[in-house]
Amino acid sequence: LSRAVIFLARWDGRLAGFVSFNTGRADWTLDLMRHDPDAPDGTMTALVAAALGAARDAGVARLSLAAVPCPPAWLPQAIAARLGAPG
């Protein structure tokens, strides 16, 4: 987490949740999202919104909410062929 950006949500004096983003030179990628079961509704949405604003203010060109590697070029076509739909 030494290169991550971490956002914390506190509620009634305790940690209600957090999100972390892996950082690159021009992008941030969502890594972890965790919340307390008793966290108020919207806690995670508020954390992601805070991250979006912070990334914009930091001049980050791209923010991804999916920390997954790009699939090989053939994989999406294989899935679409099997399912009969592209999406």
Tab-separated table of N, CA, C and O in Angstrom:
chain	number	residue	atom	x	y	z
A	1	LEU	N	0.806	-1.207	0.000
A	1	LEU	CA	0.000	0.000	0.000
A	1	LEU	C	0.845	1.264	0.000
A	1	LEU	O	0.295	2.354	0.077
A	2	SER	N	2.160	1.131	-0.106
A	2	SER	CA	3.018	2.314	-0.035
A	2	SER	C	2.779	3.283	-1.183
A	2	SER	O	3.001	4.478	-1.027
A	3	ARG	N	2.306	2.790	-2.331
A	3	ARG	CA	2.020	3.677	-3.460
A	3	ARG	C	0.524	3.889	-3.644
A	3	ARG	O	0.093	4.464	-4.634
A	4	ALA	N	-0.271	3.434	-2.705
A	4	ALA	CA	-1.724	3.555	-2.816
A	4	ALA	C	-2.206	4.881	-2.233
A	4	ALA	O	-1.571	5.472	-1.378
A	5	VAL	N	-3.362	5.286	-2.746
A	5	VAL	CA	-4.083	6.413	-2.166
A	5	VAL	C	-5.260	5.795	-1.424
A	5	VAL	O	-5.983	4.961	-1.971
A	6	ILE	N	-5.444	6.170	-0.175
A	6	ILE	CA	-6.464	5.550	0.674
A	6	ILE	C	-7.420	6.623	1.180
A	6	ILE	O	-6.985	7.685	1.630
A	7	PHE	N	-8.714	6.316	1.105
A	7	PHE	CA	-9.751	7.217	1.594
A	7	PHE	C	-10.497	6.508	2.721
A	7	PHE	O	-10.874	5.344	2.580
A	8	LEU	N	-10.706	7.228	3.827
A	8	LEU	CA	-11.367	6.666	4.999
A	8	LEU	C	-12.690	7.374	5.240
A	8	LEU	O	-12.802	8.584	5.031
A	9	ALA	N	-13.673	6.619	5.706
A	9	ALA	CA	-14.943	7.194	6.137
A	9	ALA	C	-15.104	6.913	7.622
A	9	ALA	O	-14.944	5.776	8.062
A	10	ARG	N	-15.417	7.936	8.373
A	10	ARG	CA	-15.640	7.778	9.809
A	10	ARG	C	-17.083	8.143	10.125
A	10	ARG	O	-17.654	9.050	9.532
A	11	TRP	N	-17.656	7.417	11.075
A	11	TRP	CA	-19.030	7.641	11.501
A	11	TRP	C	-19.085	7.436	13.003
A	11	TRP	O	-18.628	6.407	13.503
A	12	ASP	N	-19.607	8.403	13.707
A	12	ASP	CA	-19.689	8.335	15.173
A	12	ASP	C	-18.335	8.021	15.805
A	12	ASP	O	-18.231	7.208	16.730
A	13	GLY	N	-17.273	8.618	15.271
A	13	GLY	CA	-15.951	8.468	15.850
A	13	GLY	C	-15.228	7.170	15.548
A	13	GLY	O	-14.184	6.893	16.131
A	14	ARG	N	-15.772	6.361	14.654
A	14	ARG	CA	-15.083	5.104	14.325
A	14	ARG	C	-14.996	4.929	12.812
A	14	ARG	O	-15.728	5.575	12.066
A	15	LEU	N	-14.104	4.058	12.384
A	15	LEU	CA	-13.932	3.795	10.962
A	15	LEU	C	-15.153	3.056	10.430
A	15	LEU	O	-15.512	1.990	10.936
A	16	ALA	N	-15.794	3.627	9.422
A	16	ALA	CA	-16.981	3.013	8.826
A	16	ALA	C	-16.649	2.302	7.524
A	16	ALA	O	-17.372	1.400	7.099
A	17	GLY	N	-15.550	2.691	6.876
A	17	GLY	CA	-15.161	2.045	5.627
A	17	GLY	C	-13.934	2.706	5.036
A	17	GLY	O	-13.499	3.765	5.485
A	18	PHE	N	-13.399	2.064	3.994
A	18	PHE	CA	-12.264	2.647	3.273
A	18	PHE	C	-12.221	2.111	1.853
A	18	PHE	O	-12.798	1.065	1.543
A	19	VAL	N	-11.559	2.864	0.988
A	19	VAL	CA	-11.225	2.408	-0.359
A	19	VAL	C	-9.758	2.733	-0.592
A	19	VAL	O	-9.232	3.705	-0.051
A	20	SER	N	-9.101	1.898	-1.367
A	20	SER	CA	-7.717	2.176	-1.744
A	20	SER	C	-7.598	2.096	-3.259
A	20	SER	O	-8.303	1.319	-3.919
A	21	PHE	N	-6.719	2.920	-3.786
A	21	PHE	CA	-6.460	2.966	-5.223
A	21	PHE	C	-4.972	2.775	-5.455
A	21	PHE	O	-4.152	3.446	-4.814
A	22	ASN	N	-4.620	1.854	-6.351
A	22	ASN	CA	-3.242	1.739	-6.799
A	22	ASN	C	-2.970	2.915	-7.726
A	22	ASN	O	-3.831	3.292	-8.525
A	23	THR	N	-1.790	3.497	-7.618
A	23	THR	CA	-1.481	4.671	-8.414
A	23	THR	C	-0.390	4.388	-9.423
A	23	THR	O	0.569	3.673	-9.134
A	24	GLY	N	-0.580	4.942	-10.593
A	24	GLY	CA	0.429	4.908	-11.642
A	24	GLY	C	0.809	6.340	-11.977
A	24	GLY	O	0.380	7.281	-11.304
A	25	ARG	N	1.573	6.511	-13.019
A	25	ARG	CA	1.981	7.867	-13.401
A	25	ARG	C	0.810	8.722	-13.845
A	25	ARG	O	0.773	9.917	-13.584
A	26	ALA	N	-0.147	8.108	-14.544
A	26	ALA	CA	-1.272	8.886	-15.088
A	26	ALA	C	-2.624	8.294	-14.725
A	26	ALA	O	-3.635	8.729	-15.256
A	27	ASP	N	-2.640	7.301	-13.841
A	27	ASP	CA	-3.928	6.687	-13.531
A	27	ASP	C	-3.996	6.169	-12.107
A	27	ASP	O	-2.981	5.970	-11.464
A	28	TRP	N	-5.215	5.998	-11.629
A	28	TRP	CA	-5.508	5.341	-10.355
A	28	TRP	C	-6.446	4.191	-10.659
A	28	TRP	O	-7.343	4.308	-11.506
A	29	THR	N	-6.258	3.071	-9.973
A	29	THR	CA	-7.120	1.902	-10.156
A	29	THR	C	-7.624	1.427	-8.801
A	29	THR	O	-6.830	1.186	-7.884
A	30	LEU	N	-8.935	1.287	-8.688
A	30	LEU	CA	-9.544	0.824	-7.453
A	30	LEU	C	-8.976	-0.541	-7.074
A	30	LEU	O	-8.879	-1.440	-7.905
A	31	ASP	N	-8.587	-0.685	-5.824
A	31	ASP	CA	-8.021	-1.946	-5.352
A	31	ASP	C	-8.933	-2.589	-4.313
A	31	ASP	O	-9.524	-3.627	-4.550
A	32	LEU	N	-9.076	-1.972	-3.148
A	32	LEU	CA	-9.864	-2.561	-2.062
A	32	LEU	C	-11.027	-1.657	-1.675
A	32	LEU	O	-10.896	-0.432	-1.672
A	33	MET	N	-12.134	-2.279	-1.316
A	33	MET	CA	-13.294	-1.573	-0.760
A	33	MET	C	-13.776	-2.401	0.426
A	33	MET	O	-14.087	-3.579	0.265
A	34	ARG	N	-13.849	-1.795	1.579
A	34	ARG	CA	-14.344	-2.498	2.764
A	34	ARG	C	-15.180	-1.536	3.593
A	34	ARG	O	-14.860	-0.351	3.690
A	35	HIS	N	-16.242	-2.059	4.202
A	35	HIS	CA	-17.051	-1.225	5.077
A	35	HIS	C	-17.586	-2.042	6.241
A	35	HIS	O	-17.730	-3.258	6.161
A	36	ASP	N	-17.855	-1.347	7.311
A	36	ASP	CA	-18.465	-1.953	8.481
A	36	ASP	C	-19.920	-2.274	8.135
A	36	ASP	O	-20.567	-1.502	7.433
A	37	PRO	N	-20.433	-3.397	8.604
A	37	PRO	CA	-21.836	-3.726	8.307
A	37	PRO	C	-22.818	-2.659	8.784
A	37	PRO	O	-23.911	-2.534	8.241
A	38	ASP	N	-22.432	-1.877	9.788
A	38	ASP	CA	-23.314	-0.836	10.304
A	38	ASP	C	-23.050	0.539	9.689
A	38	ASP	O	-23.625	1.536	10.144
A	39	ALA	N	-22.215	0.607	8.669
A	39	ALA	CA	-21.935	1.886	8.021
A	39	ALA	C	-23.216	2.440	7.397
A	39	ALA	O	-24.063	1.679	6.914
A	40	PRO	N	-23.370	3.746	7.393
A	40	PRO	CA	-24.562	4.342	6.790
A	40	PRO	C	-24.659	4.032	5.297
A	40	PRO	O	-23.628	3.878	4.624
A	41	ASP	N	-25.888	3.956	4.798
A	41	ASP	CA	-26.081	3.779	3.352
A	41	ASP	C	-25.349	4.906	2.616
A	41	ASP	O	-25.372	6.057	3.056
A	42	GLY	N	-24.707	4.551	1.522
A	42	GLY	CA	-24.007	5.540	0.714
A	42	GLY	C	-22.562	5.762	1.092
A	42	GLY	O	-21.877	6.561	0.450
A	43	THR	N	-22.083	5.075	2.114
A	43	THR	CA	-20.700	5.276	2.550
A	43	THR	C	-19.714	4.982	1.426
A	43	THR	O	-18.812	5.782	1.148
A	44	MET	N	-19.867	3.853	0.763
A	44	MET	CA	-18.915	3.483	-0.284
A	44	MET	C	-19.038	4.416	-1.489
A	44	MET	O	-18.033	4.794	-2.091
A	45	THR	N	-20.256	4.823	-1.808
A	45	THR	CA	-20.455	5.764	-2.911
A	45	THR	C	-19.770	7.087	-2.596
A	45	THR	O	-19.111	7.680	-3.463
A	46	ALA	N	-19.891	7.544	-1.366
A	46	ALA	CA	-19.241	8.789	-0.963
A	46	ALA	C	-17.722	8.676	-1.038
A	46	ALA	O	-17.042	9.628	-1.450
A	47	LEU	N	-17.178	7.521	-0.673
A	47	LEU	CA	-15.729	7.326	-0.755
A	47	LEU	C	-15.249	7.357	-2.205
A	47	LEU	O	-14.232	7.974	-2.516
A	48	VAL	N	-15.976	6.700	-3.099
A	48	VAL	CA	-15.591	6.710	-4.512
A	48	VAL	C	-15.716	8.127	-5.076
A	48	VAL	O	-14.852	8.592	-5.826
A	49	ALA	N	-16.766	8.845	-4.699
A	49	ALA	CA	-16.922	10.233	-5.151
A	49	ALA	C	-15.768	11.100	-4.657
A	49	ALA	O	-15.252	11.945	-5.400
A	50	ALA	N	-15.355	10.895	-3.415
A	50	ALA	CA	-14.212	11.643	-2.881
A	50	ALA	C	-12.943	11.325	-3.669
A	50	ALA	O	-12.143	12.215	-3.961
A	51	ALA	N	-12.764	10.065	-4.033
A	51	ALA	CA	-11.597	9.662	-4.811
A	51	ALA	C	-11.621	10.295	-6.197
A	51	ALA	O	-10.587	10.755	-6.697
A	52	LEU	N	-12.787	10.315	-6.819
A	52	LEU	CA	-12.908	10.946	-8.142
A	52	LEU	C	-12.516	12.422	-8.068
A	52	LEU	O	-11.775	12.919	-8.926
A	53	GLY	N	-12.996	13.113	-7.049
A	53	GLY	CA	-12.649	14.524	-6.890
A	53	GLY	C	-11.172	14.723	-6.624
A	53	GLY	O	-10.540	15.632	-7.186
A	54	ALA	N	-10.596	13.886	-5.791
A	54	ALA	CA	-9.171	13.999	-5.480
A	54	ALA	C	-8.320	13.706	-6.711
A	54	ALA	O	-7.303	14.371	-6.948
A	55	ALA	N	-8.729	12.706	-7.500
A	55	ALA	CA	-7.989	12.389	-8.726
A	55	ALA	C	-8.045	13.566	-9.696
A	55	ALA	O	-7.028	13.948	-10.289
A	56	ARG	N	-9.228	14.148	-9.855
A	56	ARG	CA	-9.370	15.317	-10.728
A	56	ARG	C	-8.455	16.440	-10.242
A	56	ARG	O	-7.707	17.034	-11.025
A	57	ASP	N	-8.490	16.733	-8.940
A	57	ASP	CA	-7.679	17.813	-8.388
A	57	ASP	C	-6.187	17.553	-8.530
A	57	ASP	O	-5.396	18.487	-8.632
A	58	ALA	N	-5.796	16.271	-8.541
A	58	ALA	CA	-4.384	15.896	-8.685
A	58	ALA	C	-3.941	15.815	-10.145
A	58	ALA	O	-2.783	15.528	-10.426
A	59	GLY	N	-4.885	16.047	-11.066
A	59	GLY	CA	-4.535	15.996	-12.486
A	59	GLY	C	-4.395	14.595	-13.036
A	59	GLY	O	-3.745	14.384	-14.060
A	60	VAL	N	-4.996	13.613	-12.369
A	60	VAL	CA	-4.937	12.227	-12.831
A	60	VAL	C	-5.795	12.095	-14.095
A	60	VAL	O	-6.963	12.489	-14.097
A	61	ALA	N	-5.209	11.556	-15.149
A	61	ALA	CA	-5.887	11.477	-16.438
A	61	ALA	C	-6.941	10.380	-16.504
A	61	ALA	O	-7.908	10.486	-17.259
A	62	ARG	N	-6.768	9.320	-15.712
A	62	ARG	CA	-7.663	8.165	-15.829
A	62	ARG	C	-7.831	7.521	-14.456
A	62	ARG	O	-6.868	7.306	-13.738
A	63	LEU	N	-9.083	7.178	-14.118
A	63	LEU	CA	-9.383	6.460	-12.891
A	63	LEU	C	-10.243	5.265	-13.259
A	63	LEU	O	-11.272	5.426	-13.920
A	64	SER	N	-9.813	4.084	-12.865
A	64	SER	CA	-10.535	2.861	-13.192
A	64	SER	C	-11.140	2.262	-11.932
A	64	SER	O	-10.496	2.213	-10.885
A	65	LEU	N	-12.375	1.796	-12.050
A	65	LEU	CA	-13.031	1.135	-10.929
A	65	LEU	C	-12.897	-0.381	-11.017
A	65	LEU	O	-13.534	-1.100	-10.257
A	66	ALA	N	-12.062	-0.861	-11.927
A	66	ALA	CA	-11.901	-2.304	-12.111
A	66	ALA	C	-10.428	-2.663	-12.085
A	66	ALA	O	-9.705	-2.392	-13.030
A	67	ALA	N	-9.979	-3.268	-11.006
A	67	ALA	CA	-8.578	-3.662	-10.880
A	67	ALA	C	-8.386	-5.067	-11.435
A	67	ALA	O	-8.079	-6.007	-10.719
A	68	VAL	N	-8.614	-5.197	-12.720
A	68	VAL	CA	-8.411	-6.482	-13.389
A	68	VAL	C	-7.518	-6.256	-14.598
A	68	VAL	O	-7.558	-5.193	-15.207
A	69	PRO	N	-6.718	-7.225	-14.963
A	69	PRO	CA	-5.877	-7.061	-16.141
A	69	PRO	C	-6.721	-7.091	-17.408
A	69	PRO	O	-7.825	-7.632	-17.438
A	70	CYS	N	-6.210	-6.481	-18.442
A	70	CYS	CA	-6.890	-6.543	-19.735
A	70	CYS	C	-6.880	-7.988	-20.218
A	70	CYS	O	-5.839	-8.659	-20.181
A	71	PRO	N	-8.022	-8.477	-20.693
A	71	PRO	CA	-8.059	-9.860	-21.168
A	71	PRO	C	-7.361	-9.986	-22.517
A	71	PRO	O	-7.222	-9.002	-23.233
A	72	PRO	N	-6.944	-11.185	-22.868
A	72	PRO	CA	-6.398	-11.379	-24.206
A	72	PRO	C	-7.468	-11.017	-25.238
A	72	PRO	O	-8.672	-11.138	-24.969
A	73	ALA	N	-7.048	-10.570	-26.402
A	73	ALA	CA	-7.984	-10.090	-27.428
A	73	ALA	C	-9.050	-11.122	-27.787
A	73	ALA	O	-10.187	-10.769	-28.088
A	74	TRP	N	-8.715	-12.402	-27.741
A	74	TRP	CA	-9.671	-13.428	-28.156
A	74	TRP	C	-10.756	-13.702	-27.124
A	74	TRP	O	-11.826	-14.189	-27.450
A	75	LEU	N	-10.508	-13.356	-25.846
A	75	LEU	CA	-11.448	-13.736	-24.792
A	75	LEU	C	-12.825	-13.083	-24.928
A	75	LEU	O	-13.838	-13.774	-24.859
A	76	PRO	N	-12.927	-11.753	-25.136
A	76	PRO	CA	-14.270	-11.176	-25.284
A	76	PRO	C	-15.059	-11.793	-26.434
A	76	PRO	O	-16.259	-12.029	-26.310
A	77	GLN	N	-14.386	-12.081	-27.552
A	77	GLN	CA	-15.089	-12.696	-28.680
A	77	GLN	C	-15.569	-14.098	-28.334
A	77	GLN	O	-16.667	-14.497	-28.703
A	78	ALA	N	-14.760	-14.843	-27.585
A	78	ALA	CA	-15.153	-16.201	-27.206
A	78	ALA	C	-16.362	-16.171	-26.273
A	78	ALA	O	-17.280	-16.982	-26.407
A	79	ILE	N	-16.357	-15.223	-25.342
A	79	ILE	CA	-17.503	-15.098	-24.426
A	79	ILE	C	-18.748	-14.700	-25.195
A	79	ILE	O	-19.826	-15.260	-25.000
A	80	ALA	N	-18.622	-13.711	-26.088
A	80	ALA	CA	-19.772	-13.264	-26.872
A	80	ALA	C	-20.325	-14.395	-27.737
A	80	ALA	O	-21.539	-14.569	-27.840
A	81	ALA	N	-19.429	-15.187	-28.327
A	81	ALA	CA	-19.888	-16.294	-29.177
A	81	ALA	C	-20.642	-17.333	-28.338
A	81	ALA	O	-21.676	-17.853	-28.773
A	82	ARG	N	-20.152	-17.610	-27.147
A	82	ARG	CA	-20.807	-18.595	-26.300
A	82	ARG	C	-22.166	-18.116	-25.793
A	82	ARG	O	-23.131	-18.869	-25.726
A	83	LEU	N	-22.245	-16.842	-25.448
A	83	LEU	CA	-23.469	-16.295	-24.887
A	83	LEU	C	-24.442	-15.799	-25.965
A	83	LEU	O	-25.606	-15.564	-25.660
A	84	GLY	N	-23.933	-15.581	-27.153
A	84	GLY	CA	-24.787	-15.088	-28.222
A	84	GLY	C	-25.053	-13.596	-28.137
A	84	GLY	O	-26.001	-13.100	-28.742
A	85	ALA	N	-24.246	-12.873	-27.380
A	85	ALA	CA	-24.416	-11.423	-27.239
A	85	ALA	C	-23.085	-10.786	-26.885
A	85	ALA	O	-22.265	-11.417	-26.230
A	86	PRO	N	-22.857	-9.548	-27.327
A	86	PRO	CA	-21.576	-8.909	-27.066
A	86	PRO	C	-21.435	-8.290	-25.689
A	86	PRO	O	-20.330	-7.919	-25.297
A	87	GLY	N	-22.510	-8.156	-24.926
A	87	GLY	CA	-22.377	-7.415	-23.675
A	87	GLY	C	-22.758	-8.231	-22.477
A	87	GLY	O	-23.150	-9.374	-22.572
